[in-house]
């Protein structure tokens, strides 16, 4: 008997603003499924406040409690979640969220050239429109001329897989034109080859920046299968379950917390058999995870235990690296976002950065996105040169605080 796709993903929208909507997923299981579903939910601009997950290794049942309104309609969110499920990835053709093993080829990359007259908050408004159209920004190059004109170069992929069509391109241009109005000068879209975007993988951060800003140690203790700091507590136990390793965590809640934990398990090829993420008072979150290795056995190797606990602890302590530094005589904002082993990073980071700067009334003179190795991890690094014209007087600490608050 076939699977009823209407029952695979169920969404119950909240009746009152501020209450949680409930998303239920009931489908065959795969390693990393929870991570993939969380990425879709975050891509739609929703925050996950609670999760219950269980599986027998073949079939899983996951319930997400989310707050906020999606950047696009709820029906489209359901469609994308369906595409992320193993049983449904082929139900509607091409899917940007297909698992790595199911992907035939990487999505095509397109160059969007956008020229208009500058104004405060422009870059965020353009980014918001692209996100609402389900266009993923892979790389960006933004520059401003002395006469107040902006040239934005966005390297994008299309979740819908339709950017090669004239209609999709015209719809994108019309949406940008409707947002900018008469300030728009031109807009062009063309497909580019992989050699054009390959340079985004090249190391481009000065060594002194990574050493001084991103490699700073965070104090913590790790003893006898536990990780302890002033903000994160992690303990691993093999005695409470005959078949599973139990990980218990207490940490500060933040946007993307569930995704950050599940992408770490995915990178270690760990299967989550049962999980519960519960938000408590004063912004803390309690997490209980019953996990097994890819072979279905407990994690008994002390070295593997230590490596997993250490990575989880550091990911929760320093999820995103944020700093404001000097770039010659100018001020530069740096944000480093960890990338999964599959090459995917946390969604909407650039959207949230530009929104925070818009709310701080800070203009962006230049912006770049690239990949960089920091230690043994690959990061998506955002370099944003802040426009200090008109007497920028926002303290650096307030810039970091504002960006961190929006992202976390």
Coordinates of N, CA and C in Angstrom, one line a residue, residues 241-364:
X241 N 20.2 2.9 29.2 CA 19.4 2.2 28.1 C 20.3 1.0 27.6
X242 N 19.6 -0.2 27.4 CA 20.4 -1.3 27.0 C 20.8 -1.2 25.5
X243 N 20.2 -0.3 24.7 CA 20.5 -0.3 23.3 C 21.0 1.1 22.8
X244 N 20.9 2.1 23.6 CA 21.2 3.5 23.2 C 22.2 4.2 24.1
X245 N 22.9 5.1 23.6 CA 23.7 6.1 24.3 C 22.8 7.3 24.6
X246 N 22.8 7.7 25.8 CA 22.0 8.9 26.2 C 22.9 10.1 26.3
X247 N 22.5 11.2 25.7 CA 23.1 12.5 25.8 C 22.1 13.5 26.4
X248 N 22.5 14.1 27.5 CA 21.6 15.1 28.2 C 22.4 16.4 28.1
X249 N 21.6 17.5 27.7 CA 22.2 18.8 27.6 C 21.3 19.8 28.3
X250 N 22.0 20.8 28.9 CA 21.3 22.0 29.3 C 22.1 23.2 28.8
X251 N 21.4 24.1 28.1 CA 22.1 25.2 27.4 C 21.1 26.3 27.2
X252 N 21.7 27.5 26.8 CA 20.9 28.6 26.5 C 20.2 28.4 25.2
X253 N 18.9 28.7 25.1 CA 18.1 28.5 23.9 C 18.5 29.6 22.9
X254 N 18.5 29.3 21.6 CA 18.7 30.3 20.6 C 18.1 29.8 19.3
X255 N 17.9 30.8 18.4 CA 17.3 30.4 17.1 C 18.2 29.5 16.3
X256 N 17.7 28.4 15.9 CA 18.6 27.4 15.2 C 19.2 26.4 16.1
X257 N 18.9 26.4 17.4 CA 19.5 25.4 18.4 C 19.4 24.0 17.9
X258 N 18.1 23.6 17.6 CA 17.9 22.2 17.2 C 18.7 21.9 16.0
X259 N 18.7 22.8 15.0 CA 19.5 22.5 13.8 C 21.0 22.4 14.1
X260 N 21.5 23.2 15.0 CA 22.9 23.2 15.3 C 23.3 21.8 15.9
X261 N 22.4 21.3 16.8 CA 22.7 20.0 17.4 C 22.6 18.8 16.4
X262 N 21.5 18.9 15.6 CA 21.3 17.8 14.6 C 22.2 17.8 13.5
X263 N 22.7 18.9 13.1 CA 23.7 18.9 12.0 C 25.1 18.4 12.5
X264 N 25.3 18.5 13.8 CA 26.5 17.9 14.4 C 26.4 16.4 14.4
X265 N 25.3 15.9 14.8 CA 25.0 14.5 14.8 C 25.1 13.9 13.4
X266 N 24.6 14.7 12.4 CA 24.6 14.2 11.0 C 26.1 14.2 10.5
X267 N 26.9 15.1 10.9 CA 28.3 15.1 10.4 C 29.0 14.0 11.0
X268 N 28.6 13.5 12.2 CA 29.3 12.3 12.8 C 28.6 11.0 12.5
X269 N 27.6 11.1 11.6 CA 26.9 9.9 11.1 C 26.2 9.2 12.2
X270 N 25.6 10.0 13.2 CA 24.9 9.5 14.3 C 23.4 9.4 14.1
X271 N 22.8 8.3 14.4 CA 21.4 8.2 14.2 C 20.6 8.5 15.5
X272 N 19.7 9.4 15.4 CA 18.9 9.8 16.6 C 17.6 8.9 16.7
X273 N 17.6 8.1 17.7 CA 16.4 7.2 17.9 C 15.3 7.9 18.6
X274 N 15.6 8.7 19.6 CA 14.6 9.4 20.3 C 15.2 10.7 20.8
X275 N 14.4 11.8 20.7 CA 14.9 13.1 21.1 C 13.8 14.0 21.6
X276 N 14.2 14.8 22.6 CA 13.2 15.8 23.1 C 13.9 17.1 23.4
X277 N 13.4 18.1 22.9 CA 14.0 19.5 23.1 C 12.9 20.3 23.7
X278 N 13.2 20.7 25.0 CA 12.2 21.4 25.8 C 12.7 22.8 26.2
X279 N 12.0 23.8 25.9 CA 12.3 25.2 26.4 C 11.9 25.4 27.8
X280 N 12.8 25.9 28.6 CA 12.4 26.1 30.0 C 12.4 27.6 30.3
X281 N 12.3 28.0 31.6 CA 12.2 29.4 31.9 C 13.6 30.0 31.8
X282 N 13.6 31.3 31.7 CA 14.9 32.1 31.6 C 15.7 31.7 30.5
X283 N 15.1 31.3 29.4 CA 15.9 31.1 28.1 C 16.7 29.9 28.1
X284 N 16.5 28.9 29.0 CA 17.3 27.7 28.9 C 16.5 26.6 28.2
X285 N 17.3 25.6 27.7 CA 16.7 24.5 27.0 C 17.3 23.2 27.5
X286 N 16.4 22.2 27.7 CA 16.9 20.9 28.2 C 16.7 19.9 27.0
X287 N 17.7 19.1 26.7 CA 17.7 18.2 25.6 C 18.1 16.8 26.0
X288 N 17.3 15.9 25.6 CA 17.6 14.4 25.9 C 17.6 13.7 24.5
X289 N 18.7 13.1 24.3 CA 18.9 12.4 23.0 C 19.3 10.9 23.2
X290 N 18.6 10.0 22.7 CA 19.0 8.6 22.7 C 19.5 8.3 21.2
X291 N 20.8 8.0 21.2 CA 21.5 7.9 19.9 C 22.2 6.5 19.7
X292 N 22.5 6.2 18.5 CA 23.3 5.0 18.1 C 24.2 5.4 17.0
X293 N 25.3 4.6 16.8 CA 26.2 4.8 15.7 C 25.5 4.3 14.4
X294 N 26.2 4.5 13.3 CA 25.6 4.1 12.0 C 25.4 2.5 11.9
X295 N 26.2 1.8 12.8 CA 26.0 0.3 12.8 C 24.9 -0.1 13.8
X296 N 24.2 0.9 14.4 CA 23.1 0.5 15.3 C 23.6 0.2 16.7
X297 N 24.8 0.5 17.0 CA 25.4 0.2 18.4 C 25.6 1.4 19.2
X298 N 25.8 1.3 20.5 CA 26.1 2.4 21.4 C 27.5 3.0 21.0
X299 N 27.7 4.2 21.5 CA 29.0 4.8 21.4 C 29.8 4.4 22.7
X300 N 30.7 3.5 22.6 CA 31.5 3.0 23.8 C 32.9 3.4 23.7
X301 N 33.4 3.8 22.6 CA 34.8 4.2 22.4 C 35.0 5.5 23.1
X302 N 35.9 5.6 24.1 CA 36.1 6.8 24.9 C 36.5 8.0 24.0
X303 N 37.3 7.7 22.9 CA 37.8 8.8 22.0 C 36.6 9.3 21.2
X304 N 35.7 8.4 20.8 CA 34.6 8.9 20.0 C 33.6 9.7 20.9
X305 N 33.5 9.2 22.1 CA 32.6 9.9 23.1 C 33.2 11.4 23.3
X306 N 34.5 11.4 23.6 CA 35.1 12.7 23.8 C 35.0 13.7 22.6
X307 N 35.2 13.1 21.4 CA 35.2 14.0 20.2 C 33.8 14.5 20.0
X308 N 32.7 13.7 20.2 CA 31.4 14.1 19.9 C 30.9 15.1 21.0
X309 N 31.2 14.9 22.2 CA 30.8 15.8 23.3 C 31.5 17.1 23.1
X310 N 32.8 17.1 22.8 CA 33.6 18.3 22.6 C 33.0 19.2 21.4
X311 N 32.7 18.5 20.3 CA 32.1 19.2 19.2 C 30.8 19.8 19.5
X312 N 29.9 19.0 20.2 CA 28.6 19.6 20.5 C 28.7 20.8 21.5
X313 N 29.6 20.7 22.4 CA 29.8 21.8 23.4 C 30.3 23.0 22.7
X314 N 31.3 22.9 21.8 CA 31.9 24.1 21.1 C 30.9 24.6 20.1
X315 N 30.0 23.8 19.5 CA 29.0 24.3 18.6 C 28.0 25.1 19.3
X316 N 27.7 24.7 20.5 CA 26.6 25.5 21.3 C 27.2 26.7 21.9
X317 N 28.5 26.7 22.3 CA 29.1 27.8 22.9 C 29.4 28.9 21.8
X318 N 29.9 28.5 20.7 CA 30.3 29.4 19.6 C 29.6 29.0 18.3
X319 N 28.3 29.1 18.3 CA 27.6 28.7 17.1 C 28.0 29.5 15.9
X320 N 28.0 30.8 16.1 CA 28.4 31.8 15.0 C 29.5 32.7 15.6
X321 N 30.5 32.9 14.8 CA 31.6 33.8 15.2 C 31.3 35.2 14.6
X322 N 31.2 36.2 15.5 CA 30.9 37.6 15.1 C 31.9 38.5 15.6
X323 N 32.4 39.4 14.8 CA 33.4 40.4 15.2 C 33.4 41.6 14.3
X324 N 33.8 42.8 14.9 CA 34.0 44.0 14.1 C 35.4 44.4 14.2
X325 N 36.1 44.5 13.1 CA 37.5 44.8 13.0 C 37.8 45.9 12.1
X326 N 39.1 46.4 12.1 CA 39.5 47.4 11.2 C 39.9 46.8 9.9
X327 N 39.5 47.4 8.8 CA 39.9 47.1 7.5 C 40.6 48.3 6.8
X328 N 41.9 48.5 7.2 CA 42.5 49.7 6.8 C 41.9 50.8 7.7
X329 N 41.5 51.9 7.0 CA 40.8 53.0 7.8 C 39.3 52.8 8.0
X330 N 38.8 51.7 7.5 CA 37.4 51.4 7.5 C 37.0 50.4 8.6
X331 N 35.7 50.2 8.8 CA 35.2 49.3 9.8 C 34.5 48.1 9.1
X332 N 34.9 46.9 9.5 CA 34.4 45.7 8.8 C 33.7 44.8 9.8
X333 N 32.5 44.3 9.5 CA 31.8 43.3 10.2 C 32.1 41.9 9.7
X334 N 32.5 41.0 10.5 CA 32.8 39.6 10.1 C 31.9 38.6 10.8
X335 N 31.2 37.7 10.1 CA 30.4 36.7 10.7 C 30.8 35.4 10.0
X336 N 31.1 34.4 10.8 CA 31.4 33.0 10.3 C 30.4 32.0 10.7
X337 N 29.8 31.3 9.7 CA 28.7 30.4 9.9 C 29.2 29.0 9.5
X338 N 29.2 28.0 10.5 CA 29.7 26.7 10.2 C 28.9 26.0 9.1
X339 N 29.6 25.2 8.3 CA 29.1 24.5 7.1 C 29.0 23.0 7.4
X340 N 27.9 22.4 7.1 CA 27.8 20.9 7.2 C 28.9 20.2 6.3
X341 N 29.2 19.0 6.6 CA 30.1 18.2 5.7 C 29.5 18.1 4.3
X342 N 28.2 18.2 4.2 CA 27.5 18.1 2.9 C 27.7 19.4 2.1
X343 N 28.2 20.4 2.7 CA 28.5 21.7 2.0 C 27.4 22.7 2.2
X344 N 26.3 22.4 3.0 CA 25.2 23.3 3.3 C 25.4 24.0 4.6
X345 N 25.0 25.3 4.6 CA 25.2 26.1 5.8 C 23.8 26.5 6.4
X346 N 23.8 27.1 7.5 CA 22.6 27.5 8.1 C 21.9 28.6 7.2
X347 N 20.6 28.5 7.0 CA 20.0 29.4 6.0 C 19.7 30.8 6.7
X348 N 19.4 31.8 5.8 CA 19.0 33.1 6.2 C 20.0 33.9 7.1
X349 N 21.2 33.5 7.1 CA 22.2 34.3 7.8 C 22.4 35.7 7.2
X350 N 22.6 35.7 5.9 CA 22.8 37.0 5.3 C 21.5 37.9 5.5
X351 N 20.4 37.3 5.4 CA 19.1 38.0 5.6 C 19.1 38.6 7.0
X352 N 19.5 37.9 8.0 CA 19.4 38.4 9.4 C 20.5 39.4 9.6
X353 N 21.7 39.3 9.0 CA 22.7 40.3 9.2 C 22.3 41.6 8.6
X354 N 21.8 41.6 7.4 CA 21.4 42.8 6.8 C 20.2 43.5 7.5
X355 N 19.3 42.6 8.1 CA 18.2 43.2 8.8 C 18.6 43.9 10.1
X356 N 19.6 43.3 10.8 CA 20.1 43.9 12.0 C 20.8 45.2 11.7
X357 N 21.6 45.3 10.6 CA 22.2 46.5 10.3 C 21.2 47.6 9.8
X358 N 20.1 47.2 9.2 CA 19.1 48.1 8.8 C 18.4 48.7 10.0
X359 N 18.2 47.8 11.0 CA 17.6 48.3 12.3 C 18.5 49.2 13.1
X360 N 19.8 49.1 12.9 CA 20.8 49.9 13.5 C 21.0 51.2 12.7
X361 N 20.4 51.3 11.5 CA 20.5 52.4 10.6 C 21.9 52.6 10.1
X362 N 22.5 51.4 9.8 CA 23.9 51.4 9.3 C 23.9 51.0 7.8
X363 N 24.5 51.8 7.0 CA 24.6 51.4 5.6 C 25.7 50.5 5.3
X364 N 25.6 49.7 4.2 CA 26.6 48.7 3.8 C 27.3 49.2 2.5

